[in-house]
Coordinates of C-alpha atoms in Angstrom, one line a residue:
X1490 CA -41.8 10.6 17.7
X1491 CA -40.2 13.7 19.1
X1492 CA -39.1 16.5 16.7
X1493 CA -35.4 15.7 17.4
X1494 CA -35.9 12.0 16.7
X1495 CA -37.9 12.8 13.6
X1496 CA -35.1 15.0 12.3
X1497 CA -32.5 12.2 13.0
X1498 CA -34.8 9.7 11.2
X1499 CA -35.0 11.9 8.1
X1500 CA -31.3 12.6 8.1
X1501 CA -30.4 8.9 8.2
X1502 CA -32.9 7.8 5.7
X1503 CA -32.6 10.5 3.2
X1504 CA -29.9 10.7 0.5
X1505 CA -27.1 12.8 1.8
X1506 CA -25.8 15.7 -0.3
X1507 CA -22.6 17.5 0.1
X1508 CA -21.2 20.5 -1.9
X1509 CA -17.7 20.1 -3.1
X1510 CA -15.5 22.7 -4.9
X1511 CA -16.6 21.1 -8.2
X1512 CA -20.3 20.6 -7.4
X1513 CA -22.8 18.8 -5.3
X1514 CA -22.5 15.1 -4.8
X1515 CA -25.3 12.7 -3.6
X1516 CA -24.4 9.6 -1.7
X1517 CA -26.3 7.1 0.4
X1518 CA -26.7 6.2 4.0
X1519 CA -25.6 2.6 4.9
X1520 CA -25.9 1.5 8.5
X1521 CA -25.6 5.1 9.8
X1522 CA -22.6 5.9 7.6
X1523 CA -22.8 8.3 4.7
X1524 CA -21.0 6.8 1.7
X1525 CA -20.0 8.7 -1.4
X1526 CA -18.5 6.6 -4.2
X1527 CA -16.8 7.6 -7.5
X1528 CA -16.2 11.3 -6.9
X1529 CA -13.9 12.6 -9.5
X1530 CA -10.8 14.3 -8.1
X1531 CA -9.1 14.9 -11.5
X1532 CA -10.0 14.8 -15.1
X1533 CA -9.8 11.5 -17.0
X1534 CA -6.2 11.1 -18.2
X1535 CA -7.2 10.5 -21.9
X1536 CA -6.3 12.1 -25.2
X1537 CA -3.6 14.8 -24.7
X1538 CA -3.7 14.2 -20.9
X1539 CA -2.8 10.5 -21.1
X1540 CA 0.5 9.9 -19.4
X1541 CA 0.4 13.5 -18.1
X1542 CA 0.2 14.8 -14.6
X1543 CA -3.4 15.0 -13.3
X1544 CA -5.4 18.2 -13.6
X1545 CA -8.4 19.1 -11.3
X1546 CA -11.8 17.7 -12.1
X1547 CA -14.1 20.0 -14.1
X1548 CA -17.1 21.5 -12.2
X1549 CA -20.6 20.2 -13.0
X1550 CA -24.0 21.7 -12.8
X1551 CA -26.7 20.2 -10.6
X1552 CA -26.3 17.2 -8.3
X1553 CA -24.0 14.3 -9.3
X1554 CA -24.8 10.8 -8.0
X1555 CA -21.9 9.3 -6.1
X1556 CA -23.4 5.8 -5.7
X1557 CA -21.0 3.5 -7.5
X1558 CA -17.2 3.1 -7.4
X1559 CA -15.4 4.5 -10.4
X1560 CA -13.7 2.1 -12.9
X1561 CA -10.0 1.2 -12.4
X1562 CA -7.2 1.0 -14.8
X1563 CA -7.4 -2.3 -16.8
X1564 CA -5.5 -5.1 -15.1
X1565 CA -3.8 -8.1 -16.7
X1566 CA -6.1 -11.1 -16.5
X1567 CA -9.2 -9.1 -15.7
X1568 CA -12.2 -9.0 -18.1
X1569 CA -13.4 -5.6 -19.1
X1570 CA -16.5 -4.6 -17.3
X1571 CA -18.9 -1.6 -17.2
X1572 CA -20.3 -2.6 -13.8
X1573 CA -19.5 -0.7 -10.5
X1574 CA -15.8 -1.0 -9.7
X1575 CA -15.0 -2.6 -13.0
X1576 CA -12.2 -1.8 -15.3
X1577 CA -12.4 -0.1 -18.7
X1578 CA -10.7 1.9 -21.4
X1579 CA -12.7 5.0 -20.7
X1580 CA -9.9 6.5 -18.7
X1581 CA -12.4 7.8 -16.1
X1582 CA -10.1 6.3 -13.4
X1583 CA -9.3 9.2 -11.1
X1584 CA -12.1 9.0 -8.5
X1585 CA -12.3 8.7 -4.8
X1586 CA -14.7 7.5 -2.1
X1587 CA -15.7 8.9 1.3
X1588 CA -17.2 7.3 4.3
X1589 CA -18.5 9.5 7.2
X1590 CA -20.8 9.0 10.1
X1591 CA -21.0 12.7 10.9
X1592 CA -21.4 15.1 8.0
X1593 CA -20.9 18.8 8.6
X1594 CA -18.5 20.6 10.9
X1595 CA -17.6 17.7 13.1
X1596 CA -13.8 18.1 12.6
X1597 CA -13.1 14.3 12.7
X1598 CA -9.6 12.8 12.0
X1599 CA -9.3 11.9 8.3
X1600 CA -7.7 8.6 7.1
X1601 CA -6.8 8.4 3.4
X1602 CA -6.2 4.8 2.2
X1603 CA -3.8 4.0 -0.7
X1604 CA -4.4 0.4 -1.9
X1605 CA -1.6 -1.9 -2.8
X1606 CA -1.3 -4.3 -5.8
X1607 CA 2.3 -4.4 -6.9
X1608 CA 2.1 -1.0 -8.6
X1609 CA 0.4 -3.1 -11.2
X1610 CA -3.2 -3.6 -10.2
X1611 CA -5.7 -2.9 -7.4
X1612 CA -8.9 -0.9 -7.0
X1613 CA -10.7 1.1 -4.3
X1614 CA -13.8 -1.1 -4.9
X1615 CA -12.1 -4.0 -3.2
X1616 CA -14.6 -5.1 -0.5
X1617 CA -11.8 -5.9 1.9
X1618 CA -11.0 -2.1 2.0
X1619 CA -14.5 -1.0 2.8
X1620 CA -14.2 2.1 5.0
X1621 CA -17.5 1.8 7.0
X1622 CA -16.1 0.1 10.1
X1623 CA -13.4 2.8 10.5
X1624 CA -15.9 5.6 9.9
X1625 CA -18.2 4.2 12.5
X1626 CA -15.3 4.3 14.9
X1627 CA -14.9 8.0 14.5
X1628 CA -12.9 9.0 11.4
X1629 CA -13.7 10.2 7.9
X1630 CA -12.4 7.5 5.6
X1631 CA -11.2 8.2 2.1
X1632 CA -10.0 5.8 -0.6
X1633 CA -9.0 6.4 -4.2
X1634 CA -8.3 4.9 -7.5
X1635 CA -5.0 6.0 -9.1
X1636 CA -3.1 5.0 -12.3
X1637 CA -1.2 1.7 -12.0
X1638 CA 0.9 -0.4 -14.4
X1639 CA 2.2 1.3 -17.5
X1640 CA -0.3 4.1 -17.2
X1641 CA 0.9 5.1 -13.7
X1642 CA 4.5 3.8 -13.2
X1643 CA 6.3 3.1 -16.4
X1644 CA 9.1 5.4 -17.4
X1645 CA 7.9 6.9 -20.7
X1646 CA 9.9 9.4 -22.7
X1647 CA 8.0 12.7 -22.8
X1648 CA 5.9 12.0 -19.6
X1649 CA 6.5 12.7 -15.9
X1650 CA 7.6 9.7 -13.8
X1651 CA 5.4 8.4 -10.9
X1652 CA 2.1 9.5 -12.4
X1653 CA 0.3 7.2 -10.1
X1654 CA 1.8 9.0 -7.1
X1655 CA 1.0 12.3 -8.7
X1656 CA -2.6 11.1 -8.8
X1657 CA -2.4 10.4 -5.1
X1658 CA -1.1 14.0 -4.5
X1659 CA -4.1 15.3 -6.5
X1660 CA -6.5 13.3 -4.3
X1661 CA -4.8 14.6 -1.1
X1662 CA -5.3 18.1 -2.4
X1663 CA -8.9 17.3 -3.0
X1664 CA -9.1 16.2 0.6
X1665 CA -7.6 19.5 1.8
X1666 CA -10.2 21.5 -0.2
X1667 CA -13.3 19.4 0.4
X1668 CA -13.1 17.1 3.4
X1669 CA -14.4 19.6 6.0
X1670 CA -17.9 19.4 4.3
X1671 CA -17.9 15.6 5.0
X1672 CA -17.1 16.1 8.7
X1673 CA -13.3 15.8 8.4
X1674 CA -10.5 18.0 9.7
X1675 CA -8.1 18.9 6.9
X1676 CA -5.4 19.7 9.4
X1677 CA -5.5 16.1 10.8
X1678 CA -5.0 13.8 7.8
X1679 CA -3.3 10.4 8.1
X1680 CA -2.3 8.7 4.8
X1681 CA -2.0 5.0 5.1
X1682 CA -1.3 2.2 2.7
X1683 CA 0.0 -1.4 2.4
X1684 CA 2.5 -3.1 0.1
X1685 CA 2.7 -0.9 -3.0
X1686 CA 0.5 1.5 -1.2
X1687 CA 3.0 1.7 1.6
X1688 CA 5.7 2.2 -1.0
X1689 CA 3.7 5.2 -2.2
X1690 CA 3.3 6.4 1.4
X1691 CA 7.0 6.3 1.9
X1692 CA 7.5 8.2 -1.3
X1693 CA 4.9 10.8 -0.3
X1694 CA 6.8 11.4 2.9
X1695 CA 9.8 12.7 0.9
X1696 CA 8.1 14.5 -2.0
X1697 CA 8.2 18.3 -1.9
X1698 CA 4.9 18.6 -3.7
X1699 CA 3.2 16.6 -1.0
X1700 CA 4.4 18.8 1.9
X1701 CA 1.6 20.0 4.1
X1702 CA -1.0 17.6 2.6
X1703 CA -1.0 15.2 5.6
X1704 CA 0.1 15.2 9.2
X1705 CA 0.7 11.5 9.8
X1706 CA 1.5 8.3 7.9
X1707 CA 1.0 4.6 8.3
X1708 CA 3.2 2.3 6.1
X1709 CA 2.3 -1.4 6.2
X1710 CA 4.8 -3.7 4.6
X1711 CA 7.0 -1.2 2.8
X1712 CA 8.6 -2.7 -0.4
X1713 CA 12.4 -2.2 -0.7
X1714 CA 12.2 -1.4 -4.5
X1715 CA 12.7 2.1 -5.9
X1716 CA 14.1 2.4 -9.4
X1717 CA 16.7 4.6 -11.1
X1718 CA 15.5 6.2 -14.4
X1719 CA 17.9 3.8 -16.2
X1720 CA 16.4 0.7 -14.7
X1721 CA 12.9 2.0 -15.2
X1722 CA 13.6 2.9 -18.8
X1723 CA 15.0 -0.6 -19.6
X1724 CA 11.9 -2.2 -18.1
X1725 CA 9.5 0.1 -20.1
X1726 CA 11.4 -0.5 -23.3
X1727 CA 11.1 -4.3 -22.8
X1728 CA 7.3 -4.0 -22.3
X1729 CA 6.9 -1.6 -25.3
X1730 CA 8.9 -4.0 -27.5
X1731 CA 6.2 -6.6 -26.9
X1732 CA 3.9 -4.4 -29.0
X1733 CA 6.5 -3.4 -31.5
X1734 CA 6.8 0.2 -30.3
X1735 CA 9.1 2.4 -28.2
X1736 CA 8.3 3.7 -24.7
X1737 CA 7.5 7.2 -25.8
X1738 CA 4.3 9.2 -25.3
X1739 CA 3.9 9.5 -29.1
X1740 CA 4.1 5.8 -29.7
X1741 CA 2.1 4.6 -26.7
X1742 CA -0.7 7.1 -26.9
X1743 CA -2.5 5.2 -29.6
X1744 CA -2.4 1.9 -27.8
X1745 CA -5.4 0.9 -25.7
X1746 CA -4.7 0.4 -21.9
X1747 CA -5.8 -3.2 -22.1
X1748 CA -3.1 -3.9 -24.7
X1749 CA -0.5 -2.4 -22.4
X1750 CA -1.6 -4.7 -19.6
X1751 CA -1.4 -7.7 -21.9
X1752 CA 2.1 -6.8 -22.8
X1753 CA 3.0 -6.3 -19.2
X1754 CA 1.5 -9.7 -18.3
X1755 CA 3.7 -11.3 -21.0
X1756 CA 6.8 -9.7 -19.6
X1757 CA 6.0 -10.7 -16.0
X1758 CA 6.0 -14.4 -17.2
X1759 CA 9.5 -13.9 -18.5
X1760 CA 11.0 -11.9 -15.6
X1761 CA 13.0 -14.7 -14.1
X1762 CA 14.9 -14.9 -17.4
X1763 CA 15.8 -11.2 -17.2
X1764 CA 17.7 -11.3 -13.9
X1765 CA 21.0 -10.8 -15.6
X1766 CA 19.6 -7.7 -17.3
X1767 CA 17.5 -6.2 -14.5
X1768 CA 19.2 -7.6 -11.4
X1769 CA 17.1 -8.6 -8.4
X1770 CA 14.1 -6.7 -9.6
X1771 CA 13.5 -9.6 -12.0
X1772 CA 12.9 -11.8 -8.9
X1773 CA 10.0 -9.7 -7.6
X1774 CA 6.3 -10.1 -8.6
X1775 CA 6.2 -6.8 -10.5
X1776 CA 8.2 -4.8 -13.1
X1777 CA 7.1 -1.5 -11.6
X1778 CA 8.1 0.7 -8.6
X1779 CA 8.4 4.4 -7.9
X1780 CA 11.2 6.1 -9.9
X1781 CA 13.8 8.2 -8.1
X1782 CA 13.8 10.8 -10.8
X1783 CA 15.4 13.6 -8.8
X1784 CA 12.4 15.8 -9.4
X1785 CA 9.0 14.4 -8.3
X1786 CA 10.9 11.9 -6.1
X1787 CA 14.3 13.4 -5.3
X1788 CA 15.7 10.5 -3.2
X1789 CA 14.8 7.0 -2.1
X1790 CA 12.8 7.2 1.2
X1791 CA 15.5 5.8 3.6
X1792 CA 18.1 8.4 2.5
X1793 CA 15.5 11.2 2.5
X1794 CA 14.0 10.4 5.9
X1795 CA 17.5 10.1 7.4
X1796 CA 18.1 13.6 6.2
X1797 CA 15.1 14.9 8.0
X1798 CA 12.6 15.1 5.0
X1799 CA 9.7 13.9 7.2
X1800 CA 10.8 15.2 10.5
X1801 CA 7.5 16.9 11.1
X1802 CA 5.3 13.9 10.2
X1803 CA 4.5 11.1 12.7
X1804 CA 5.1 7.6 11.2
X1805 CA 3.7 4.2 12.1
X1806 CA 5.5 1.5 10.2
X1807 CA 5.7 -2.3 10.3
X1808 CA 5.1 -5.6 8.6
X1809 CA 3.7 -9.1 9.1
X1810 CA 5.9 -11.9 10.3
X1811 CA 5.4 -14.2 7.3
X1812 CA 5.4 -11.7 4.5
X1813 CA 6.4 -14.0 1.6
X1814 CA 4.2 -16.9 2.5
X1815 CA 1.4 -15.4 0.3
X1816 CA 3.7 -15.8 -2.7
X1817 CA 5.1 -19.2 -2.0
X1818 CA 2.0 -21.2 -0.9
X1819 CA 2.0 -23.4 -4.0
X1820 CA 1.1 -27.1 -3.3
X1821 CA 3.7 -29.5 -4.6
X1822 CA 6.4 -26.9 -5.1
X1823 CA 9.8 -27.6 -3.4
X1824 CA 12.8 -25.3 -3.2
X1825 CA 16.2 -26.9 -3.6
X1826 CA 19.3 -25.9 -1.7
X1827 CA 20.9 -24.8 -4.9
X1828 CA 18.0 -22.5 -5.6
X1829 CA 18.3 -21.0 -2.1
X1830 CA 22.0 -20.4 -2.7
X1831 CA 21.2 -18.5 -5.9
X1832 CA 18.5 -16.4 -4.2
X1833 CA 20.8 -15.5 -1.3
X1834 CA 23.5 -14.5 -3.8
X1835 CA 21.1 -12.2 -5.6
X1836 CA 19.2 -10.7 -2.8
X1837 CA 21.7 -10.7 0.1
X1838 CA 25.2 -11.2 -1.2
X1839 CA 26.6 -9.6 2.0
X1840 CA 25.0 -12.4 4.0
X1841 CA 27.0 -15.3 2.6
X1842 CA 29.4 -17.4 4.6
X1843 CA 29.8 -17.0 8.4
X1844 CA 27.1 -14.9 10.0
X1845 CA 24.7 -15.4 7.1
X1846 CA 21.2 -16.9 6.9
X1847 CA 22.4 -20.5 7.3
X1848 CA 24.2 -19.7 10.5
X1849 CA 21.4 -17.6 11.8
X1850 CA 18.7 -20.1 11.0
X1851 CA 20.3 -23.5 11.2
X1852 CA 16.9 -25.2 11.7
X1853 CA 15.4 -23.7 8.5
X1854 CA 14.7 -25.9 5.5
X1855 CA 15.6 -24.6 2.0
X1856 CA 12.0 -23.5 1.5
X1857 CA 11.9 -21.7 4.8
X1858 CA 15.2 -20.0 4.0
X1859 CA 13.9 -18.9 0.6
X1860 CA 10.8 -17.4 2.3
X1861 CA 12.9 -15.7 5.0
X1862 CA 15.3 -13.9 2.6
X1863 CA 12.5 -12.9 0.3
X1864 CA 10.4 -11.6 3.2
X1865 CA 13.4 -9.7 4.6
X1866 CA 14.5 -8.2 1.3
X1867 CA 11.1 -7.2 0.0
X1868 CA 9.2 -6.0 3.1
X1869 CA 10.5 -6.8 6.6
X1870 CA 13.9 -5.0 6.5
X1871 CA 12.8 -2.1 4.4
X1872 CA 10.0 -1.4 6.9
X1873 CA 12.4 -1.7 9.9
X1874 CA 15.0 0.5 8.2
X1875 CA 12.4 3.1 7.5
X1876 CA 11.7 3.4 11.2
X1877 CA 15.5 3.7 11.8
X1878 CA 15.8 6.4 9.1
X1879 CA 12.9 8.4 10.5
X1880 CA 14.5 8.4 13.9
X1881 CA 17.9 9.3 12.5
X1882 CA 16.3 12.3 10.7
X1883 CA 14.8 13.6 14.0
X1884 CA 11.3 12.4 13.4
X1885 CA 9.0 10.2 15.5
X1886 CA 8.3 6.6 14.4
X1887 CA 6.4 3.7 15.9
X1888 CA 7.0 0.1 14.9
X1889 CA 4.8 -2.9 14.8
X1890 CA 4.8 -6.6 13.7
X1891 CA 1.8 -8.8 13.1
X1892 CA 2.6 -12.3 14.4
X1893 CA -1.0 -13.6 14.8
X1894 CA -2.3 -16.0 12.2
X1895 CA -5.6 -17.8 11.8
X1896 CA -4.3 -20.7 9.7
X1897 CA -1.2 -22.7 9.6
X1898 CA -0.6 -22.7 5.8
X1899 CA 0.1 -19.0 5.3
X1900 CA 0.7 -17.8 8.9
X1901 CA 0.9 -14.1 9.5
X1902 CA 0.9 -13.4 5.7
X1903 CA 1.2 -10.3 3.6
X1904 CA -2.1 -8.3 3.6
X1905 CA -3.5 -10.0 6.7
X1906 CA -3.1 -6.7 8.6
X1907 CA -5.4 -5.0 6.0
X1908 CA -8.3 -7.3 6.8
X1909 CA -7.9 -6.8 10.5
X1910 CA -7.7 -3.0 10.4
X1911 CA -10.6 -2.7 8.1
X1912 CA -12.6 -5.3 9.9
X1913 CA -13.3 -7.3 6.8
X1914 CA -11.8 -10.7 7.8
X1915 CA -14.8 -13.0 7.6
X1916 CA -15.3 -15.0 10.8
X1917 CA -17.0 -17.7 8.7
X1918 CA -13.8 -17.9 6.5
X1919 CA -11.7 -18.2 9.6
X1920 CA -13.7 -21.0 11.0
X1921 CA -14.0 -22.9 7.8
X1922 CA -10.3 -22.7 6.8
X1923 CA -8.8 -26.2 6.4
X1924 CA -5.8 -25.4 8.6
X1925 CA -7.5 -23.0 11.1
X1926 CA -5.8 -22.8 14.4
X1927 CA -7.7 -23.4 17.7
X1928 CA -9.7 -20.4 18.9
X1929 CA -8.9 -18.5 15.7
X1930 CA -12.4 -17.0 15.3
X1931 CA -12.5 -15.5 18.8
X1932 CA -8.9 -14.3 18.5
X1933 CA -9.5 -12.7 15.1
X1934 CA -12.1 -10.4 16.6
X1935 CA -9.8 -9.3 19.5
X1936 CA -6.7 -8.8 17.3
X1937 CA -8.7 -6.8 14.8
X1938 CA -10.1 -4.6 17.6
X1939 CA -6.6 -4.0 19.0
X1940 CA -5.0 -3.1 15.7
X1941 CA -7.9 -0.9 14.6
X1942 CA -8.0 0.9 17.9
X1943 CA -4.2 1.6 17.7
X1944 CA -4.5 2.8 14.1
X1945 CA -7.4 5.1 15.2
X1946 CA -5.5 6.4 18.2
X1947 CA -2.5 7.2 16.0
X1948 CA -4.7 9.0 13.4
X1949 CA -6.4 11.0 16.2
X1950 CA -3.4 11.9 18.5
X1951 CA -0.2 10.9 16.8
X1952 CA 0.5 8.2 19.4
X1953 CA -0.8 4.6 18.9
X1954 CA -0.3 3.7 22.5
X1955 CA 3.2 2.4 23.0
X1956 CA 6.8 3.8 23.2
X1957 CA 8.2 5.4 20.1
X1958 CA 10.9 3.5 18.2
X1959 CA 14.6 4.1 18.7
X1960 CA 17.5 2.0 17.5
X1961 CA 18.6 1.1 21.0
X1962 CA 15.4 -0.3 22.5
X1963 CA 13.7 -1.0 19.2
X1964 CA 10.3 -0.9 20.9
X1965 CA 7.8 -2.8 18.8
X1966 CA 4.1 -3.5 19.1
X1967 CA 3.7 -7.2 18.5
X1968 CA 0.2 -8.4 17.6
X1969 CA -0.4 -11.9 18.9
X1970 CA -3.6 -13.2 20.4
X1971 CA -3.0 -10.5 22.9
X1972 CA -0.8 -7.6 21.9
X1973 CA 2.5 -7.0 23.7
X1974 CA 5.3 -4.4 23.4
X1975 CA 8.8 -5.7 23.2
X1976 CA 12.1 -5.3 21.4
X1977 CA 11.9 -6.0 17.7
X1978 CA 11.3 -9.7 17.4
X1979 CA 13.2 -10.6 14.2
X1980 CA 16.7 -10.0 15.7
X1981 CA 18.5 -12.6 13.6
X1982 CA 17.4 -11.0 10.4
X1983 CA 17.9 -7.5 11.7
X1984 CA 21.5 -8.4 12.6
X1985 CA 22.2 -9.8 9.1
X1986 CA 20.9 -6.6 7.4
X1987 CA 22.3 -4.2 10.0
X1988 CA 25.0 -2.9 7.6
X1989 CA 22.9 -2.9 4.5
X1990 CA 21.6 0.4 3.2
X1991 CA 18.4 0.4 1.2
X1992 CA 18.6 2.8 -1.7
X1993 CA 17.7 3.3 -5.4
X1994 CA 18.0 0.1 -7.5
X1995 CA 19.9 0.5 -10.8
X1996 CA 20.8 -1.7 -13.7
X1997 CA 23.5 -4.3 -12.9
X1998 CA 27.0 -2.9 -13.4
X1999 CA 27.6 -5.2 -16.3
X2000 CA 25.1 -3.2 -18.4

């Protein structure tokens, strides 16, 4: 063995150690990727810090093992666990993870992932969000836990709003201070997220305190829900009332996080009954969204971007074709025409009568119409309109739509793009699916490669490889078995929503 080979052998097979601003962390090499898990980026939000903005992690002496994912906020329906990636009441939730194939002064692009989960759940230990494949392709990958549910997104008197997003800002500051030691370039950071994570990315684009912390952003399936303080307060009061308290720091501070998730779960079951009180928010899968408080989040993203708030940040934004299929694939359930009419009146009152959904989609069954309007209102049109807003504000945007699917039951469903980009869609699962489409396994490998390559090109250069979006040509990358670039495919829905303006949701006027 030559000295150079011996040095490489020792480097790969030893335990990598990196000095951060707070102290030295020890990770592990896994298939030529250095992985560091559970690094604290802020102090646990417990005691007087519960429901407060995050503060930097305390320094430590010696070497800290970074071998296991940190615990996440307790989630409704999840058993408490002390194992890696579990949930707990310890409050030690604010940790992040780093994957790097080239430690030191490599100056690689950095991609920071913000998981989704309805602003209600989710954890960076999700195996579908493993960063190794992206790291091997030439970036430093970072993921994080942040506060979700009541802990992170409820409007609580005496506490700042959007605590979960404040956590994300703290993690991005950690990246600026420390990522160079892991081989990353702090001047070339791309933040990316999906679903609620994309909603947070859209918020970060507009927040003054996040300015300068990232250069590019990828928003996958942006939700159309951002709350006024009045709406958020009404929701929090309803959840707190389940426990016989008010939604204040003083009264909630003594309640265990798992009790708050239990109360939240009870209210979620009742949400369809609250539509008169909460408006269309009650028809969504979650009672939480970012709060447009005029301070941390001054405006809803569409208005802010149209005003030039993210003019200097490159934006890649898009959605899947069949966004809502993931929420409607319930065997034996049928949607009636009367139910569809009620949904249309709630979610798209401007689309009734001539020129509405029934005229635009005469071939659609009631169930298909229900899925279409929910897909459009929740994800598809908010994502498209974000590209429009970025262009209007003088910024650069690129649009995409995932139309490829490996099974007939859910189609190109919500979250499928995550699996493709991260390379975690199991080929065995594709082959064995009861409604797998022909050639799905071979196509899955190709589509994943194309999407991941485009994401990496964007993070590296600011251009994913096709023409930027503008409202005239609406150039869109469409991922089918072989990707193509064309005008935005969902023209019928786009036309229906062309005059709608997404903005802050408030309580119904009758309140």
